[in-house]
Amino acid sequence: MNFLKKERTKDANYISAKESRAISKENKKITDEIEKKRKRKHIPEEEYVTKMKNPDNVVEFDNVHTYFFTDIGTVKSVDGVSFEVPQGKTVGIVGESGCGKSVTSLSLMQLVQRPQGQTVEGEIRFNMGDHAVNVVNAPMDMMQKLRGNQMSMIFQEPMTSLNPVFRIGMQVDEVIALHNPQMSKEEVKKRTIEMLQMVGIANSEGVYKMYPHELSGGMRQRICIAMGLACSPKLIIADEPTTALDVTIQAQILDLLRGLKNKINSSIMLITHDLGVIAEMADYVVVMYAGRVVEKGTVQEIFKSPKHPYTVGLMASKPVVGKDIDRLYSIPGKVPNPVNMPDYCYFRDRCEMCVEACKGKYPEQTVLSPTHVVNCYRYSESSGSNGNDKKEMKEVQ
Amino acid sequence: MKTASEPLKQNEDNILEVSHLKKYFPIKGGVFSNVVGQVKAVDDVSFSIKRGTTMGLVGESGCGKSTAGRTLLRLIDKTDGNVLFNGTDIYALSKKEMRTLRPKMQIIFQDPYSSLSPRLPIGEIIGEAVREHKLVPKDELDDYITKIMASCGLQTYHKDRYPHEFSGGQRQRICIARALALNPEFIVCDEPVSALDVSIQAQIINLLKDLQEEYGLTYLFISHDLSVVEHISDTVGVMYLGNIVEIGATEDIFANPLHPYTKALFSAIPMPDPDAKPNRIILEGSIPSPANPPAGCKFHTRCKDCMEICKTQEPIAKDMGNGHVVKCHLYN
Ligand SMILES: Nc1ncnc2c1ncn2[C@@H]1O[C@H](COP(=O)(O)OP(=O)(O)O)[C@@H](O)[C@H]1O
Ligand code: SF4
Ligand code: SF4
Ligand SMILES: [Mg+2]
């Protein structure tokens, strides 16, 4: 039985045309229904107006499932993700490519590629002051308002969010005018120049007249940040904002983000695979693996006492400047096929710290402290291997 | 210092000696595509690499790392300077002689996908050049490929598969196997792990280290990731705008960086420790264009230690002991 399952997993990309057509038909049925619901003219308020669990949070992800209905099967990119972003704090989301970091943030913005991509379950509550909006069910015009005014997104490759044929000034003007319809043309321009100065562009009058290609990657990222902050958002979502940049430029941009966050008192959801960037910027850390949160905690908890074998492995895989080690720890194997996830711990096939209990179904959450939780049998009461875990993990490294 | 007329002699311990290497790219402009300027991508670079060791080359994007790597392999022509490989002046070789030497000097790239032909199965990709150069007898070729693939962590049944069926890390293994199959002595690794996830990076770095030990390989490891470079290299060169501004043993460079640029670069590395208090030297502005580099010390426009002399006179390279060489007026 087990063998059969393996075979199917390996060849998940090679299903027959007939099978594929059948899946495609089934998908259309599912997505059509969701789309129909979403496109209703009047969506009653009770479907999306709700309350925050904790009014000090800006966002609460609550058991969010976002799937892609593809011709080779359903990709469960985000499969039951829960975490919150407290006001004024930075939450870092780490994990390898494809683990669902981006789809999580796109689900919040409702920018997942539709119709094949859909949030099919769970709530994403966004704090509106006296009430909350569950963005999963929110009407589209409301989302549009939220996106510009309350939350904004900064991407890895700034060139893709800038239009190459328009001057910088015009593009920033447009965003500012959109949020401030009462402003005159001159006021808009003045505000644009101010924004450019705020993000550390010295020659802002000159840059106002330039085209995107005339600027370096770091400068372009500054422009995107300026546009993102034009509305003083409550939440900044930064998806690998410095990955394409050199370290010296990265240092400038991180500095800028930190400063601006404090200035406009917003929260940041920072997505990156760089543990150094997370350690430096984040207050809380969420570790994702194969579409699920496997561990979360404060930055101190995650870096000083990482618990999940994946978190531990990730930290041991990366050389650290000034720390001499002969050989890097490398997590064996690779991420399981997203179309055919196993019914046991998703990390088990790569885990070198399995205990007897790991043969069972996917592990439940274990609460280690009010802020620190992990999904791993090593820490669940029943398996009782709590005392010596640390020692054994050291041995693996 | 060597002059052009002196006969070129190489230290036996070194596999590679690069002296005063320059590579300028013409900038064409105007209606008739006249040459209107030059991009000085590599501008008088000298270093040597000891056999069986790894030299790391670091610096920000566009500083000339890849061009240096390609020019010293003669994959692109030099503008000036010399490259000695095992005592042979590779730029003095005929095309045919260079072809014979080629297997000994290999390169692997950042993006393993674009450098693999999508229409060839893996076995063919790895064996193609081996056959062409007649490195092993025909009837042994298949076994040879199997063996090379195994050393790179690939399975025999992968032979008949195509590149698109592999993940990024596996593809990089294929590229490494293809280079290794030619029985090279020297491999330029140009950002080989930059596009890979952290856990996969570790696998590839470990593989490169194992192969070095097993086959006595020498690497030039180009990367902008300083922690990876520190981990894998014996010596490190730091480039800025086409110059090597500091070079030396890895321990010396990381424990005691001397050049103001090296110091700024190292201070920018984010540490995976929430208690680390970064003492950043924030560099103002961005890298000037290599088509129009600043006079004197090329770093003077961004250097907080800049003196009058720096604006007009280029500093010369000075050995501060143990082969730790720095190019800065603070030490002249
Ligand atoms: N438009 C799409 N269609 C199908 N699958 C997608 C699409 N976008 C993302 N995915 C899949 O969702 C999973 C998670 O992707 P992503 O969130 O981009 O990961 P990360 O940001 O962590 O690298 C991956 O398996 C990816 O292939
Ligand atoms: S539950 Fe078991 S297999 Fe999964 S990560 Fe924990 S120890 Fe490893
Ligand atoms: S030579 Fe002068 S400008 Fe250049 S790095 Fe040294 S001190 Fe700075
Ligand atoms: Mg992503």
Coordinates of N, CA, C and O in Angstrom, one line a residue, chain A residues 14 96-97 246-248 250-252 273 276-277 279-280 299-300 303-304 317-322 325-331 333 350, chain B residues 60-61 165 197-199 201-203 205-206 209-210 225-228 230-231 254 265 268-275 280 282-283 285:
Chain A
Y14 N 2.5 13.3 -14.3 CA 2.4 12.6 -15.6 C 1.1 11.9 -15.7 O 1.0 10.7 -16.2
E96 N 11.1 27.6 3.0 CA 11.8 27.5 1.7 C 10.8 27.8 0.6 O 9.6 27.9 0.8
S97 N 11.3 28.0 -0.6 CA 10.4 28.4 -1.7 C 9.3 27.3 -1.9 O 9.6 26.1 -1.8
D246 N 22.0 43.7 -3.0 CA 23.3 43.4 -2.3 C 23.2 43.8 -0.8 O 22.3 44.6 -0.4
V247 N 24.1 43.2 -0.1 CA 23.9 43.3 1.4 C 24.0 44.8 1.8 O 23.3 45.2 2.8
T248 N 24.9 45.6 1.2 CA 25.0 47.0 1.6 C 23.7 47.7 1.4 O 23.2 48.5 2.2
Q250 N 20.7 46.2 1.0 CA 19.8 45.5 1.9 C 19.8 46.2 3.3 O 18.7 46.5 3.9
A251 N 21.0 46.5 3.8 CA 21.1 47.2 5.1 C 20.4 48.5 5.1 O 19.7 48.9 6.0
Q252 N 20.5 49.3 4.0 CA 19.9 50.6 3.8 C 18.3 50.4 3.9 O 17.6 51.1 4.5
H273 N 13.5 34.2 3.2 CA 14.1 33.0 3.6 C 15.4 33.2 4.3 O 16.1 32.3 4.7
G276 N 18.9 35.7 8.9 CA 19.6 36.9 9.4 C 18.7 38.1 9.4 O 18.6 38.9 10.4
V277 N 18.0 38.3 8.3 CA 17.0 39.4 8.2 C 15.9 39.3 9.2 O 15.5 40.2 9.8
A279 N 16.0 37.7 12.1 CA 16.5 37.9 13.5 C 16.7 39.4 13.7 O 16.4 39.9 14.8
E280 N 17.0 40.1 12.7 CA 17.3 41.5 12.9 C 16.0 42.3 13.0 O 15.9 43.3 13.7
V299 N 10.9 36.1 18.5 CA 12.2 35.9 17.8 C 13.2 35.3 18.8 O 14.0 34.5 18.3
Q300 N 13.1 35.6 20.1 CA 14.0 35.0 21.0 C 13.8 33.5 21.1 O 14.7 32.7 21.1
F303 N 15.0 31.7 17.8 CA 16.4 31.6 17.6 C 17.2 31.0 18.7 O 18.2 30.4 18.5
K304 N 16.7 31.2 20.0 CA 17.5 30.7 21.1 C 17.1 29.3 21.5 O 17.9 28.6 21.9
S317 N 21.8 24.7 8.6 CA 22.2 24.6 7.2 C 23.0 25.8 6.7 O 23.6 25.7 5.7
K318 N 22.8 26.9 7.4 CA 23.3 28.1 6.9 C 24.6 28.5 7.7 O 24.6 28.6 8.9
P319 N 25.7 28.7 6.9 CA 26.9 29.1 7.6 C 26.7 30.5 8.2 O 26.0 31.3 7.7
V320 N 27.4 30.7 9.4 CA 27.3 32.0 10.0 C 28.7 32.7 10.0 O 29.7 32.0 10.4
V321 N 28.8 33.9 9.6 CA 30.1 34.6 9.6 C 30.7 34.6 11.0 O 30.0 34.9 12.0
G322 N 31.9 34.2 11.1 CA 32.6 34.2 12.4 C 32.5 32.9 13.1 O 33.1 32.7 14.2
I325 N 32.7 26.0 11.3 CA 32.3 24.6 11.3 C 32.8 23.9 10.1 O 33.0 24.5 9.0
D326 N 33.1 22.6 10.3 CA 33.8 21.9 9.3 C 32.8 21.5 8.2 O 33.1 21.7 7.0
R327 N 31.6 21.1 8.6 CA 30.6 20.7 7.6 C 29.3 21.2 8.0 O 28.9 21.2 9.2
L328 N 28.5 21.7 7.0 CA 27.2 22.2 7.3 C 26.2 21.0 7.5 O 26.4 19.9 6.8
Y329 N 25.3 21.2 8.3 CA 24.2 20.2 8.4 C 23.3 20.4 7.2 O 23.0 21.5 6.8
S330 N 23.0 19.3 6.5 CA 22.1 19.5 5.4 C 20.9 18.5 5.6 O 21.0 17.3 5.8
I331 N 19.7 19.1 5.5 CA 18.4 18.4 5.6 C 18.4 17.4 4.4 O 18.4 17.9 3.3
G333 N 16.9 14.9 1.5 CA 15.7 14.8 0.7 C 15.1 16.2 0.3 O 15.8 17.2 0.4
R350 N 12.0 13.5 5.8 CA 13.3 14.2 5.9 C 13.8 14.3 7.3 O 14.9 14.8 7.5
Chain B
E60 N 29.8 43.4 -4.6 CA 28.4 43.6 -4.9 C 28.2 43.4 -6.4 O 29.1 43.3 -7.2
S61 N 26.9 43.2 -6.8 CA 26.6 42.9 -8.2 C 27.2 44.0 -9.1 O 27.1 45.2 -8.8
E165 N 12.7 17.7 -15.4 CA 12.1 16.8 -14.4 C 12.9 16.9 -13.0 O 12.6 16.2 -12.1
D197 N 17.5 27.1 -2.2 CA 17.0 27.3 -0.8 C 18.1 26.9 0.1 O 19.0 26.1 -0.2
V198 N 18.0 27.4 1.3 CA 19.1 27.2 2.3 C 19.5 25.7 2.5 O 20.6 25.4 2.5
S199 N 18.5 24.9 2.7 CA 18.8 23.5 2.9 C 19.4 22.8 1.7 O 20.3 21.9 1.9
Q201 N 21.2 24.6 -0.5 CA 22.6 25.2 -0.5 C 23.6 24.3 0.2 O 24.7 24.1 -0.2
A202 N 23.1 23.9 1.4 CA 24.0 23.2 2.3 C 24.4 21.9 1.6 O 25.6 21.4 1.6
Q203 N 23.5 21.2 0.9 CA 23.8 20.0 0.2 C 24.8 20.2 -0.9 O 25.8 19.4 -1.0
I205 N 27.0 22.8 -1.2 CA 28.3 23.2 -0.6 C 29.0 22.0 -0.1 O 30.2 21.8 -0.4
N206 N 28.3 21.1 0.6 CA 29.0 19.9 1.1 C 29.5 19.0 -0.1 O 30.6 18.5 0.0
K209 N 32.7 20.5 -1.5 CA 33.8 20.2 -0.5 C 34.3 18.8 -0.6 O 35.5 18.5 -0.7
D210 N 33.3 17.9 -0.7 CA 33.7 16.4 -0.8 C 34.5 16.2 -2.1 O 35.5 15.5 -2.1
D225 N 27.3 36.1 -1.2 CA 27.0 35.6 0.2 C 28.2 35.4 1.0 O 28.9 34.4 0.9
L226 N 28.5 36.4 1.9 CA 29.8 36.3 2.6 C 29.9 35.2 3.5 O 31.0 34.7 3.7
S227 N 28.8 34.7 4.1 CA 28.9 33.6 5.1 C 29.3 32.3 4.3 O 30.0 31.5 4.8
V228 N 28.7 32.1 3.2 CA 29.0 31.0 2.4 C 30.5 31.0 1.9 O 31.2 30.0 2.0
E230 N 33.0 32.6 3.4 CA 33.8 32.3 4.6 C 33.9 30.8 4.9 O 35.0 30.3 5.2
H231 N 32.8 30.2 4.7 CA 32.8 28.8 5.0 C 33.6 27.9 4.1 O 34.3 27.0 4.5
F254 N 38.4 38.0 7.4 CA 37.2 38.2 8.2 C 37.4 38.6 9.6 O 36.6 39.4 10.2
L265 N 31.1 46.4 4.0 CA 30.5 45.2 3.4 C 30.2 44.2 4.5 O 29.1 43.7 4.7
A268 N 27.4 44.9 7.0 CA 26.1 44.9 6.5 C 25.4 43.5 6.6 O 24.2 43.4 6.5
I269 N 26.2 42.5 7.0 CA 25.7 41.1 7.0 C 24.7 41.0 8.2 O 25.1 41.2 9.3
P270 N 23.5 40.6 7.9 CA 22.5 40.4 9.0 C 22.9 39.1 9.7 O 23.1 38.1 9.1
M271 N 23.0 39.1 11.0 CA 23.3 37.9 11.8 C 22.1 37.2 12.3 O 21.2 37.8 12.8
P272 N 22.1 35.9 12.2 CA 20.9 35.1 12.7 C 20.9 35.0 14.2 O 20.9 33.9 14.7
D273 N 21.0 36.2 14.8 CA 21.0 36.2 16.3 C 20.3 37.5 16.7 O 20.8 38.6 16.5
P274 N 19.1 37.3 17.3 CA 18.3 38.6 17.7 C 19.0 39.5 18.7 O 18.7 40.6 18.8
D275 N 20.1 39.0 19.4 CA 20.8 39.8 20.3 C 22.0 40.5 19.7 O 22.6 41.4 20.3
R280 N 26.5 49.0 12.1 CA 26.6 49.2 10.7 C 27.4 50.4 10.2 O 27.2 51.5 10.8
I282 N 26.9 52.4 7.2 CA 26.0 52.5 6.1 C 26.7 53.3 5.0 O 27.1 54.4 5.2
L283 N 26.8 52.6 3.8 CA 27.4 53.3 2.7 C 26.4 54.2 2.0 O 25.3 53.8 1.7
G285 N 24.8 56.5 -1.0 CA 24.8 56.4 -2.4 C 24.9 55.0 -3.0 O 24.9 54.0 -2.2

